[in-house]
Tab-separated table of C-alpha atoms and ligand atoms in Angstrom:
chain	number	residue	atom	x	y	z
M	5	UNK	CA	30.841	34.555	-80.331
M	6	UNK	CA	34.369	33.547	-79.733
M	7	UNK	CA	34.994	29.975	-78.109
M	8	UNK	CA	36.490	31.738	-75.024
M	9	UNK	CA	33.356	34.171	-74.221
M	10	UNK	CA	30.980	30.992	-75.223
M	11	UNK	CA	33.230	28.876	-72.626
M	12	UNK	CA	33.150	32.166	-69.870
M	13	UNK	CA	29.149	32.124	-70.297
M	14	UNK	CA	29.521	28.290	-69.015
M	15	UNK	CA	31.899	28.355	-66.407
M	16	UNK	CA	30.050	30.217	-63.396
M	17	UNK	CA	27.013	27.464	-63.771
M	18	UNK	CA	26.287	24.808	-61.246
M	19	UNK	CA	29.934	25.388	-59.661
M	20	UNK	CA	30.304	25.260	-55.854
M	21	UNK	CA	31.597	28.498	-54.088
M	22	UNK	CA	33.964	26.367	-51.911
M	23	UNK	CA	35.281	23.484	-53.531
M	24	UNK	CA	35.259	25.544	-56.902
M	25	UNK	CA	34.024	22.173	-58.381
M	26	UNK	CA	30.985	21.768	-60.504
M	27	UNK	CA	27.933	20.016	-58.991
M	28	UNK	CA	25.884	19.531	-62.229
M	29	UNK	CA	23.300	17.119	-61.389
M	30	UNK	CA	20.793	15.792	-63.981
M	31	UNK	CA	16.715	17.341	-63.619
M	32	UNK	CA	18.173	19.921	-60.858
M	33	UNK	CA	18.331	23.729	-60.828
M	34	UNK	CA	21.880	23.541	-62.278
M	35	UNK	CA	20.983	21.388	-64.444
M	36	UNK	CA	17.946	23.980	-66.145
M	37	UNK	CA	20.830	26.665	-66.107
M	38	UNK	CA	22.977	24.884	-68.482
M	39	UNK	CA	19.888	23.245	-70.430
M	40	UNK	CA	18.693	27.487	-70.668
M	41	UNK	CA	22.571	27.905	-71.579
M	42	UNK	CA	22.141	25.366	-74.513
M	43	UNK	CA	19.438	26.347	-75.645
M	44	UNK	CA	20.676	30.590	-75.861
M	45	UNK	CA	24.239	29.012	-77.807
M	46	UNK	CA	21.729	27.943	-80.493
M	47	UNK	CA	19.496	30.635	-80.791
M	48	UNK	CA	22.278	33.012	-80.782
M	49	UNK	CA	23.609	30.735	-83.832
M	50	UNK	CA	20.156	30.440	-85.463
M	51	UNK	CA	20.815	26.646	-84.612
M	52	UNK	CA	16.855	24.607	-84.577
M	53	UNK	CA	17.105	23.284	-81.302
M	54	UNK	CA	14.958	21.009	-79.664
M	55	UNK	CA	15.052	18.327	-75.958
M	56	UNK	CA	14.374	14.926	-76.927
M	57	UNK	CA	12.309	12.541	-75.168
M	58	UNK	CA	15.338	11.262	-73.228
M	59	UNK	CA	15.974	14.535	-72.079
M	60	UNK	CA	18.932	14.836	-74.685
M	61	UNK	CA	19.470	18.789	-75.986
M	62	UNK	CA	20.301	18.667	-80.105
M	63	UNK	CA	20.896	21.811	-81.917
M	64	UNK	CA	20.951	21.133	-85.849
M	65	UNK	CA	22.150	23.443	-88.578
M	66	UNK	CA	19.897	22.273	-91.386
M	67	UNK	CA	21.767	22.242	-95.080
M	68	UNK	CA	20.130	24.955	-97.018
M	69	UNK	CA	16.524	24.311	-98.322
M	70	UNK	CA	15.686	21.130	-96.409
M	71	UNK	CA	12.508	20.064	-94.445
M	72	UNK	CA	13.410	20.609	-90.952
M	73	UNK	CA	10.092	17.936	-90.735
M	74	UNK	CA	11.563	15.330	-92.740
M	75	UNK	CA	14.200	14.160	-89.786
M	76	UNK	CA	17.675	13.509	-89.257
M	77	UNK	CA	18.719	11.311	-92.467
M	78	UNK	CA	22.910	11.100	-92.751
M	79	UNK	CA	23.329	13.570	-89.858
M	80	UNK	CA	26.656	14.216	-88.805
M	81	UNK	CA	26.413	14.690	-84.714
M	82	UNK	CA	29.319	16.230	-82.427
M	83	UNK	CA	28.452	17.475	-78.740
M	84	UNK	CA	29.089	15.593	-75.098
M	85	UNK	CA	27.361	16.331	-71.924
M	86	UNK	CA	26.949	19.044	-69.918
M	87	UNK	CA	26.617	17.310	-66.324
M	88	UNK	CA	29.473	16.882	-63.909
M	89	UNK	CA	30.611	14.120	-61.162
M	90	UNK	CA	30.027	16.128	-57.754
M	91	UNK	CA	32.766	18.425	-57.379
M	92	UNK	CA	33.596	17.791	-61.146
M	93	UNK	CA	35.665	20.115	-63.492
M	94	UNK	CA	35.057	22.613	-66.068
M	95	UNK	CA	36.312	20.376	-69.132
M	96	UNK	CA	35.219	16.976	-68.585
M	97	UNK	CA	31.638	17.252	-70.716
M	98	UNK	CA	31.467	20.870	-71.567
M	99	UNK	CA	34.438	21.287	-73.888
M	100	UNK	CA	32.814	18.992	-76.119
M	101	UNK	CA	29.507	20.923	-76.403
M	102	UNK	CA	30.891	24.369	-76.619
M	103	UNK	CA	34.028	23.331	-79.062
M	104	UNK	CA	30.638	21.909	-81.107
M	105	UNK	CA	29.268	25.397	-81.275
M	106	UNK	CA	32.960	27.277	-81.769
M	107	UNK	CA	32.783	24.629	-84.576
M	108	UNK	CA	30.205	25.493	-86.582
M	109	UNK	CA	31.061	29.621	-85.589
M	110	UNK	CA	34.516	28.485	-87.414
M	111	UNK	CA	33.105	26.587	-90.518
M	112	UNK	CA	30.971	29.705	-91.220
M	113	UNK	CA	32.865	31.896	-90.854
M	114	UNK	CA	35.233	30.245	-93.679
M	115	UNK	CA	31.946	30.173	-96.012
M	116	UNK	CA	31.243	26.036	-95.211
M	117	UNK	CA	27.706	24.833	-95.835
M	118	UNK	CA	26.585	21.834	-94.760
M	119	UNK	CA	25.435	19.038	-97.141
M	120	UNK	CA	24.054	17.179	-94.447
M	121	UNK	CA	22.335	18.261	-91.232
M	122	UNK	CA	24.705	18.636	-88.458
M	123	UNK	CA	23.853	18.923	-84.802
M	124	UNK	CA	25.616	19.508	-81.862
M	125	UNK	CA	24.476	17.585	-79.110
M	126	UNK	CA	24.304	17.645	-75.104
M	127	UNK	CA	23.350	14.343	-73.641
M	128	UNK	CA	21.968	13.664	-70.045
M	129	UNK	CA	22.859	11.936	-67.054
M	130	UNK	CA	26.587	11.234	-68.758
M	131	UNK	CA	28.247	10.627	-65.243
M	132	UNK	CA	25.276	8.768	-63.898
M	133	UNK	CA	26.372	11.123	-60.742
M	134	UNK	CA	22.567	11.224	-59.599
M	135	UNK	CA	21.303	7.941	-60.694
M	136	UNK	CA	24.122	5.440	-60.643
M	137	UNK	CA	24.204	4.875	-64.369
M	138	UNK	CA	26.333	6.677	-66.534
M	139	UNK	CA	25.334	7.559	-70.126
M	140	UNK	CA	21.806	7.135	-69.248
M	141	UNK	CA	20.351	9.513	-72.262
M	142	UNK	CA	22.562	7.960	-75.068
M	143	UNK	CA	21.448	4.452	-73.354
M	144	UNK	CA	18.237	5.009	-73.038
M	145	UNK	CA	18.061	6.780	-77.059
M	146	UNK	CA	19.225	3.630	-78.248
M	147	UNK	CA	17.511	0.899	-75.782
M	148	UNK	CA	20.288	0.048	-74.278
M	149	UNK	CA	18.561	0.382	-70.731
M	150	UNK	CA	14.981	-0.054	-71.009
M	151	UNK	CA	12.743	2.988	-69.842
M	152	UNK	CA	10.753	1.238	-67.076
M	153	UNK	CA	13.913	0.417	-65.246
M	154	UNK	CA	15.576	4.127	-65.535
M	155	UNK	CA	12.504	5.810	-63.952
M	156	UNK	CA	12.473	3.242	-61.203
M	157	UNK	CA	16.623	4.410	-60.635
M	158	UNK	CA	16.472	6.737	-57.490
M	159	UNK	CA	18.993	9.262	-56.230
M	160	UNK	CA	20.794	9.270	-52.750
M	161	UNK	CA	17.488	10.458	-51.281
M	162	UNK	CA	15.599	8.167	-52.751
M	163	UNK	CA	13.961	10.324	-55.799
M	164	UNK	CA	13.213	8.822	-58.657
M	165	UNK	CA	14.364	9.432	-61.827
M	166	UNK	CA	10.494	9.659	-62.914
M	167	UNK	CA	9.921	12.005	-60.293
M	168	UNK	CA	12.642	14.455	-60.765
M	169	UNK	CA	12.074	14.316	-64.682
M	170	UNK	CA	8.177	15.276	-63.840
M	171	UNK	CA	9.521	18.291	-61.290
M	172	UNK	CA	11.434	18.977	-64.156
M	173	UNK	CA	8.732	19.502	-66.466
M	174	UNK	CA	9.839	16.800	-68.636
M	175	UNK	CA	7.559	13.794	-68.928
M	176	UNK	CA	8.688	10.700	-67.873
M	177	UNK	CA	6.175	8.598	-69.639
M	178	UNK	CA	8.027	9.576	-72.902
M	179	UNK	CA	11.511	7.660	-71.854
M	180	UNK	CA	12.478	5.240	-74.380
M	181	UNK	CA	14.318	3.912	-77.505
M	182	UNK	CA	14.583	6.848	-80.438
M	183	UNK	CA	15.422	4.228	-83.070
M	184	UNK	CA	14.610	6.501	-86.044
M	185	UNK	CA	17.153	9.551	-84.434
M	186	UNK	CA	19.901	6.704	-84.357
M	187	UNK	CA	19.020	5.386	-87.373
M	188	UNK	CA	19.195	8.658	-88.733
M	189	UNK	CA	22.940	9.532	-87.751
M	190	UNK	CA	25.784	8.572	-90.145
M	191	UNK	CA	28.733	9.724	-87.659
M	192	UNK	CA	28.762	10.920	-84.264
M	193	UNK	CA	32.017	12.423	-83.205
M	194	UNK	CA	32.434	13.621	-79.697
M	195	UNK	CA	35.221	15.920	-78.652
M	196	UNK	CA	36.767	15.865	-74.852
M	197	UNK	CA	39.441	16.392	-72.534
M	198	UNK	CA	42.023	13.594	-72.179
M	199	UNK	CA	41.672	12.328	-68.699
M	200	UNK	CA	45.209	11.247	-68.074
M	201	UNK	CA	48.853	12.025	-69.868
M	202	UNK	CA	49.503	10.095	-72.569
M	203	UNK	CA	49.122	13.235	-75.255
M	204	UNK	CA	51.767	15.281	-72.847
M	205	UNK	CA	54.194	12.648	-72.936
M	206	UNK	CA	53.661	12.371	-76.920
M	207	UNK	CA	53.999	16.068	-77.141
M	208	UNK	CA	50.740	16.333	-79.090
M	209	UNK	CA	47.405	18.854	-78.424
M	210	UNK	CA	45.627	16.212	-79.918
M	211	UNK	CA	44.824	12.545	-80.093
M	212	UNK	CA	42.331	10.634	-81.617
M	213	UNK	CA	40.220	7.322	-79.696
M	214	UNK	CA	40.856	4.242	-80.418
M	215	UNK	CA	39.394	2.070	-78.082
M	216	UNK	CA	37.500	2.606	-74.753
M	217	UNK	CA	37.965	-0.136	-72.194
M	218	UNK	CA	35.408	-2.508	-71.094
M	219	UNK	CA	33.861	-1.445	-67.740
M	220	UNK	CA	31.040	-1.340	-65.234
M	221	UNK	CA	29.752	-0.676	-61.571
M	222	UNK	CA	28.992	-3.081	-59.060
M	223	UNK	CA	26.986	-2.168	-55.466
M	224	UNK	CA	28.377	-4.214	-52.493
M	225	UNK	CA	25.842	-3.912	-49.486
M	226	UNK	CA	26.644	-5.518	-46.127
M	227	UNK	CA	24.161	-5.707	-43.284
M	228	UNK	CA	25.119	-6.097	-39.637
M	229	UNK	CA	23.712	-5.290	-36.269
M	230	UNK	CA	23.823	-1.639	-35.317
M	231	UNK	CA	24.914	-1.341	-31.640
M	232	UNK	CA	26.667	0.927	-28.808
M	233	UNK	CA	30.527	1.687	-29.799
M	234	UNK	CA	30.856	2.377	-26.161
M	235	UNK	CA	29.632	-0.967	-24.813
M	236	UNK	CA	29.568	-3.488	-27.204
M	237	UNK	CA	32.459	-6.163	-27.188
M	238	UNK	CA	34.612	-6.635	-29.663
M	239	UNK	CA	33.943	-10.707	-29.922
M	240	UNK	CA	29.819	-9.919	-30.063
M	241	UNK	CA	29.697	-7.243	-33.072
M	242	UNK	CA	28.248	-8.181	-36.696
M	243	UNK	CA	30.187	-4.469	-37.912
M	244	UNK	CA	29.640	-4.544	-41.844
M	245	UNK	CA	31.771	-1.865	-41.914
M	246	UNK	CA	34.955	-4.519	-41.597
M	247	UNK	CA	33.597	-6.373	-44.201
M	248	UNK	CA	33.426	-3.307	-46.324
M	249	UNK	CA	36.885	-2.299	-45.831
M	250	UNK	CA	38.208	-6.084	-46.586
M	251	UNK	CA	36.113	-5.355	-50.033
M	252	UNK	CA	37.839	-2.474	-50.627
M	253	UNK	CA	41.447	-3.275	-50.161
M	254	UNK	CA	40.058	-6.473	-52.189
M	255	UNK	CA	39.539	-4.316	-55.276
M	256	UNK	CA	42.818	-3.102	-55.007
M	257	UNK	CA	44.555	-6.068	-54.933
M	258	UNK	CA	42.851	-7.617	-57.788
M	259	UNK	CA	42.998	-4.620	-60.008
M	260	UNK	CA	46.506	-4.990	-59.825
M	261	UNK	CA	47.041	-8.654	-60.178
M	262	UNK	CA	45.285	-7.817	-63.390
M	263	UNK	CA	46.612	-5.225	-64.602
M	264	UNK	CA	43.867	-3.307	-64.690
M	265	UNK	CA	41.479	-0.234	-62.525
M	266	UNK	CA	39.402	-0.587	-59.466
M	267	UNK	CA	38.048	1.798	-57.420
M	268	UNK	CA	35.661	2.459	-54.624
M	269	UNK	CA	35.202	6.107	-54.873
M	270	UNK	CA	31.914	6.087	-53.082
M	271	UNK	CA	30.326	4.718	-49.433
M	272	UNK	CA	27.646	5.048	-47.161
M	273	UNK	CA	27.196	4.368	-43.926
M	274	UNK	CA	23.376	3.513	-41.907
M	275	UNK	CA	22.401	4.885	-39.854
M	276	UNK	CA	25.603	6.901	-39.755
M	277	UNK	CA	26.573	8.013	-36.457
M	278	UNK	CA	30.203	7.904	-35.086
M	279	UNK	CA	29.323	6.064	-31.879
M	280	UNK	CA	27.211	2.979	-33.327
M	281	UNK	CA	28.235	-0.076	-35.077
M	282	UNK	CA	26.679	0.732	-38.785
M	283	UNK	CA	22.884	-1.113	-39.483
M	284	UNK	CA	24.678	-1.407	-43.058
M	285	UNK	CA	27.179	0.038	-45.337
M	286	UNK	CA	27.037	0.097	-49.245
M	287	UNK	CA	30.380	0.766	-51.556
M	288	UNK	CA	30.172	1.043	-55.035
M	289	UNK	CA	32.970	-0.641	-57.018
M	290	UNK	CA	34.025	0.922	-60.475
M	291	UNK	CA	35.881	-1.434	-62.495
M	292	UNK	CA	37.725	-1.240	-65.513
M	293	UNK	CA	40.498	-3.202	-67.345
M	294	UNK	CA	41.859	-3.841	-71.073
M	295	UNK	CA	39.747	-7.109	-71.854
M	296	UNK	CA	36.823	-8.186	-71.011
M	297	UNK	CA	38.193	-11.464	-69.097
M	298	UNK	CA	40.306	-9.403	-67.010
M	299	UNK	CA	37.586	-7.145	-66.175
M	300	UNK	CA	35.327	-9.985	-64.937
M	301	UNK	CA	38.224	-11.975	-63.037
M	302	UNK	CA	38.452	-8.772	-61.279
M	303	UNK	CA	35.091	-8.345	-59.899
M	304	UNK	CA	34.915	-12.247	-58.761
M	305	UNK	CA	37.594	-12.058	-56.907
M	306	UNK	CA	35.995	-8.745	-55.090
M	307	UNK	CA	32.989	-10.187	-54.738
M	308	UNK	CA	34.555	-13.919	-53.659
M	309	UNK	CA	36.980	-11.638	-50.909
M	310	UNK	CA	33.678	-9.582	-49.844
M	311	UNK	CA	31.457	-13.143	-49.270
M	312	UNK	CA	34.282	-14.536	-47.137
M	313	UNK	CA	34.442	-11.074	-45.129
M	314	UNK	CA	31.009	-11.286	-44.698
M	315	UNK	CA	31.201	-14.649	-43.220
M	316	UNK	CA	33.794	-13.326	-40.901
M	317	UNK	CA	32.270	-10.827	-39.567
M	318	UNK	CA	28.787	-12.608	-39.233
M	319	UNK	CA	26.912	-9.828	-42.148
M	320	UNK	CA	25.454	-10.627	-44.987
M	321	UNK	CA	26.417	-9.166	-48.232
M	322	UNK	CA	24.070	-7.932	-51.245
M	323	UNK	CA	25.518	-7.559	-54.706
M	324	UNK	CA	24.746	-6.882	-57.500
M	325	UNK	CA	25.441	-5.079	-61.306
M	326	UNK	CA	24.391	-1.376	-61.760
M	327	UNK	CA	25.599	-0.728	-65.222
M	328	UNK	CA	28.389	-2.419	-67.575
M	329	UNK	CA	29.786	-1.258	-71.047
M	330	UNK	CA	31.618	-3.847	-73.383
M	331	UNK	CA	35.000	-3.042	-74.477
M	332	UNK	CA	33.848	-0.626	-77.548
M	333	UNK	CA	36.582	-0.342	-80.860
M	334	UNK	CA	35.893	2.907	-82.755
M	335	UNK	CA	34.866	2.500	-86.228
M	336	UNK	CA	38.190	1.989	-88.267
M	337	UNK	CA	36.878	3.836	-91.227
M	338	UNK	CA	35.653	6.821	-89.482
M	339	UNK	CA	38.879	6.965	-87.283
M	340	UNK	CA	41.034	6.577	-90.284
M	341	UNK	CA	39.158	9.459	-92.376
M	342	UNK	CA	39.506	11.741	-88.964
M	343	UNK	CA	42.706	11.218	-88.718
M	344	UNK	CA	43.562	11.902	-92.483
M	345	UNK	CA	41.202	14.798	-92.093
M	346	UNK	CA	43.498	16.473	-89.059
M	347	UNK	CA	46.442	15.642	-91.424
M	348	UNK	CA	45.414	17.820	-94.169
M	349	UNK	CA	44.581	20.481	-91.144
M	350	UNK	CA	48.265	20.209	-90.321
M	351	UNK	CA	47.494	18.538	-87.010
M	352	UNK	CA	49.550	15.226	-86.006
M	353	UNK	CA	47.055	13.018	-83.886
M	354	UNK	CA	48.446	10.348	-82.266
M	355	UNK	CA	45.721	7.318	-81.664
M	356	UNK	CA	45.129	6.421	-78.023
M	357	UNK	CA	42.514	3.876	-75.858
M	358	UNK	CA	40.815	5.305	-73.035
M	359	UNK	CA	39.851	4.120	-69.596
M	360	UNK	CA	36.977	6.535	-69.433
M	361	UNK	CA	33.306	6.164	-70.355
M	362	UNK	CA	31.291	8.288	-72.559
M	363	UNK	CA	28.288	8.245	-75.101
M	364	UNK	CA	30.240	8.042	-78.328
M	365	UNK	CA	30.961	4.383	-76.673
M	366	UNK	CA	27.304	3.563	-76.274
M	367	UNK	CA	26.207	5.067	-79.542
M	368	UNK	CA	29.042	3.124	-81.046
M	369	UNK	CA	26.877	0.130	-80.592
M	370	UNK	CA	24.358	1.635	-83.186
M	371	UNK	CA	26.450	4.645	-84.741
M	372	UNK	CA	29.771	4.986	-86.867
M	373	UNK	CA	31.372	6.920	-83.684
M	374	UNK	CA	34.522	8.309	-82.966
M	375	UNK	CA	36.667	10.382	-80.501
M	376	UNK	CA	39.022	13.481	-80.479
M	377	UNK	CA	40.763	14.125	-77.078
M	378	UNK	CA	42.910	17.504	-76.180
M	379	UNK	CA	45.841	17.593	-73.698
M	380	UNK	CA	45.301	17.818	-70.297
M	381	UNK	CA	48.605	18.711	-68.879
M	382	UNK	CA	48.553	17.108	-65.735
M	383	UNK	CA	45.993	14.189	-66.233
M	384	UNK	CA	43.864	14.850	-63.470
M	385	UNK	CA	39.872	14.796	-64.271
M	386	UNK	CA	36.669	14.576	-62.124
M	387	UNK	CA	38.353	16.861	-59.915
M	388	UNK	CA	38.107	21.119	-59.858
M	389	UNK	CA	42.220	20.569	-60.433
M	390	UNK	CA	41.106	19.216	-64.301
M	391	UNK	CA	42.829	21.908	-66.892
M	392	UNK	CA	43.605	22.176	-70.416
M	393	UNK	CA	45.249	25.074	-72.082
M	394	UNK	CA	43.004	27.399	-74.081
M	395	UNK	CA	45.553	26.984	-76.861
M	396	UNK	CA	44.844	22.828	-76.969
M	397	UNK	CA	41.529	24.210	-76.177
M	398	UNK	CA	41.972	26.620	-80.207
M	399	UNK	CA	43.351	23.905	-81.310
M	400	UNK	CA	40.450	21.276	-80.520
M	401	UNK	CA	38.121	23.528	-82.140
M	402	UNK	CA	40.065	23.658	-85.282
M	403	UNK	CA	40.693	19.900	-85.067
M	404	UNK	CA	36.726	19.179	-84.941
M	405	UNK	CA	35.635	21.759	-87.546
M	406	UNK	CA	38.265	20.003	-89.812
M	407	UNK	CA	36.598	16.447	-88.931
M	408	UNK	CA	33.037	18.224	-89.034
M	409	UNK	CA	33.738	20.099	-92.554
M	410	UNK	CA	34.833	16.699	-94.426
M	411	UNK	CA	31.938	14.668	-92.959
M	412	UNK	CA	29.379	17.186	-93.145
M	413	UNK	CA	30.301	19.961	-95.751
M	414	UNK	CA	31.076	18.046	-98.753
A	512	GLV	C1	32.971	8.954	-67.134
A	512	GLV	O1	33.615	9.985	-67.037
A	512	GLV	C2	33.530	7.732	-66.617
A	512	GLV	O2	34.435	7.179	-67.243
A	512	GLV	O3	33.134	7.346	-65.528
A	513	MN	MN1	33.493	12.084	-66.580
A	514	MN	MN1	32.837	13.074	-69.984
């Protein structure tokens, strides 16, 4: 099957009739779609695939005549997730797992066999959009979140990740560490769509990571006194909603003293009605910079701004750490042979850092791992706007079957 009727058998799944974003939420009903959609790529590709106990998808292509039993020694691993950030886009995740299957379509039909098992993987809860922390699967496959604390996380409705596993069908008494699959992996390399410009502006479909900056989320909740909006003076309110907003313009501020990223993309407000003083409102700060100092000296002085606002407005404030990632540097050696590999492919690949997350970072900590990005045109990502051309899109596939035939097929 071609890349484009693999990507078409994608696109309609978990996406909102309105917004035309996706809404792929881990352990819901668009979730199972695109799990059943995994699953068909790689029995339509004779591809052994199997859900591990994380709730990770892995399709291998076995080299001929081994023991499908006797586990993943030197894999080579490519894939990326298949969830979304609510109204997400089509690329951000899924490019990577379908140009993984248009992969290994490409290397056979050119006659490659692999020497080593190869996979293409799909891991879960990338975007931690349902249960605040991103990467989850690839953290919690190599420990670095421990299992008891991701089935205590809870969605916006308070479900918890245990229980929405178990209405799943998947059992969340089997969360943890998978130190022999890790162990097991020589080189995980994880294909996506650049989320900003910097490939446009070097005239190039294709860029290889270098870097992904340090970064982390921080909840910020502020309780008041709810009360009338109609009645209540302004001298005698406790409105954590004031202390909220001083937070937010905070983050700005000190984001760009430091030259680097804040953001509060995300709030809510108890009990939520527009003519009461809010019980309590929580914001979630997203934080990123190029160091790890910077990134720090950026969330004090939110947090120091917030405490003062707080005293202001007679609140109290809550903080506290949801999920950070250390700056992570790509293994030099595999970077180096990728980007001799796209050379001899006749593709020019510029090197680039990242702002974004993803779970070649985490398994980086455990994993020779590395990056290929394609052009996105315009830069915009987590959004339905997020595009890249289908010929980047050709040429991404050719790019990671290159990488994929040198580290796997010889
Ligand atoms: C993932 O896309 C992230 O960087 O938040
Ligand atoms: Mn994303
Ligand atoms: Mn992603």
């Amino acid at each position: 099957m071609s890349f484009a009727a693999l990507w078409e058998s994608l696109v309609p799944l978990g996406r909102d009739g309105g917004t035309g974003g996706y809404r792929r939420f881990s352990w819901t009903p668009a979730d199972a779609e695109c799990r059943r959609w995994f699953f068909l790529a790689a029995a339509e590709r004779g591809l052994r695939a199997s859900g591990d106990r994380n709730g990770n998808l892995w399709a291998w292509w076995d080299p001929p005549g081994a023991d499908p039993g006797a586990g993943p020694a030197g894999a080579v691993v490519t894939g990326s997730h298949l969830d979304s950030v609510p109204d997400g886009g089509a690329y951000d995740g899924p490019l990577g797992v379908v140009s993984g299957f248009a992969a290994v379509d490409l290397l056979r039909e050119r006659g490659e066999v692999p020497v080593r098992p190869l996979a293409v993987a799909a891991f879960c809860e990338e975007e931690g959009a349902r249960f605040g922390v991103a990467c989850l699967g690839s953290r919690l496959l190599t420990g670095a979140i421990g299992a008891d604390r991701a089935r205590a996380l809870s969605d916006r409705d308070g479900v918890t990740l245990a229980r929405a596993m178990a209405a799943a069908g998947q059992d969340p008494a089997a969360l943890g560490p998978d130190p022999g699959l890790a162990a097991g992996i020589t080189a995980y390399v994880e294909l996506h769509i650049e989320q900003g410009r910097a490939l446009a502006g070097l005239d190039a479909a294709i860029g290889v990571a270098e870097r992904i900056w340090p970064h982390g989320r921080w909840r910020l909740t502020f309780t008041g006194r709810a009360d009338h909006a109609g009645t209540t003076r302004l001298a005698d309110r406790r409105d954590p909603m004031l202390a909220c907003a001083a937070a937010i313009l905070a983050a700005r501020g000190a984001a760009t003293q430091e030259g680097a990223l804040a953001t509060v993309g995300k709030v809510s407000a108890e009990p939520g009605a527009v003519n009461a003083i809010s019980s309590s409102v929580t914001a979630w700060l997203d934080a990123r910079a190029p160091e790890e100092a910077r990134l720090h000296a950026v969330v004090e002085r939110v947090l120091a701004q917030a405490r003062a606002a707080a005293v202001a407005q007679g609140v109290s404030l809550d903080a506290g750490q949801e999920s950070v990632t250390p700056a992570v540097d790509f293994d030099a050696r595999l970077r180096d042979r990728m980007v001799a590999a796209l050379a001899s492919a006749g593709i020019r690949a510029p090197v680039l850092a990242t702002g974004a997350g993803h779970d070649a970072g985490v398994l980086a900590a455990q994993v020779p791992a590395g990056m290929l990005f394609v052009r996105n045109p315009t830069g915009v990502s987590h959004s339905p706007a997020e595009h890249a051309d289908p010929a980047d899109c050709a040429t991404g596939v050719t790019a990671l079957a290159a990488v994929l035939k040198d580290l796997a097929c010889r």
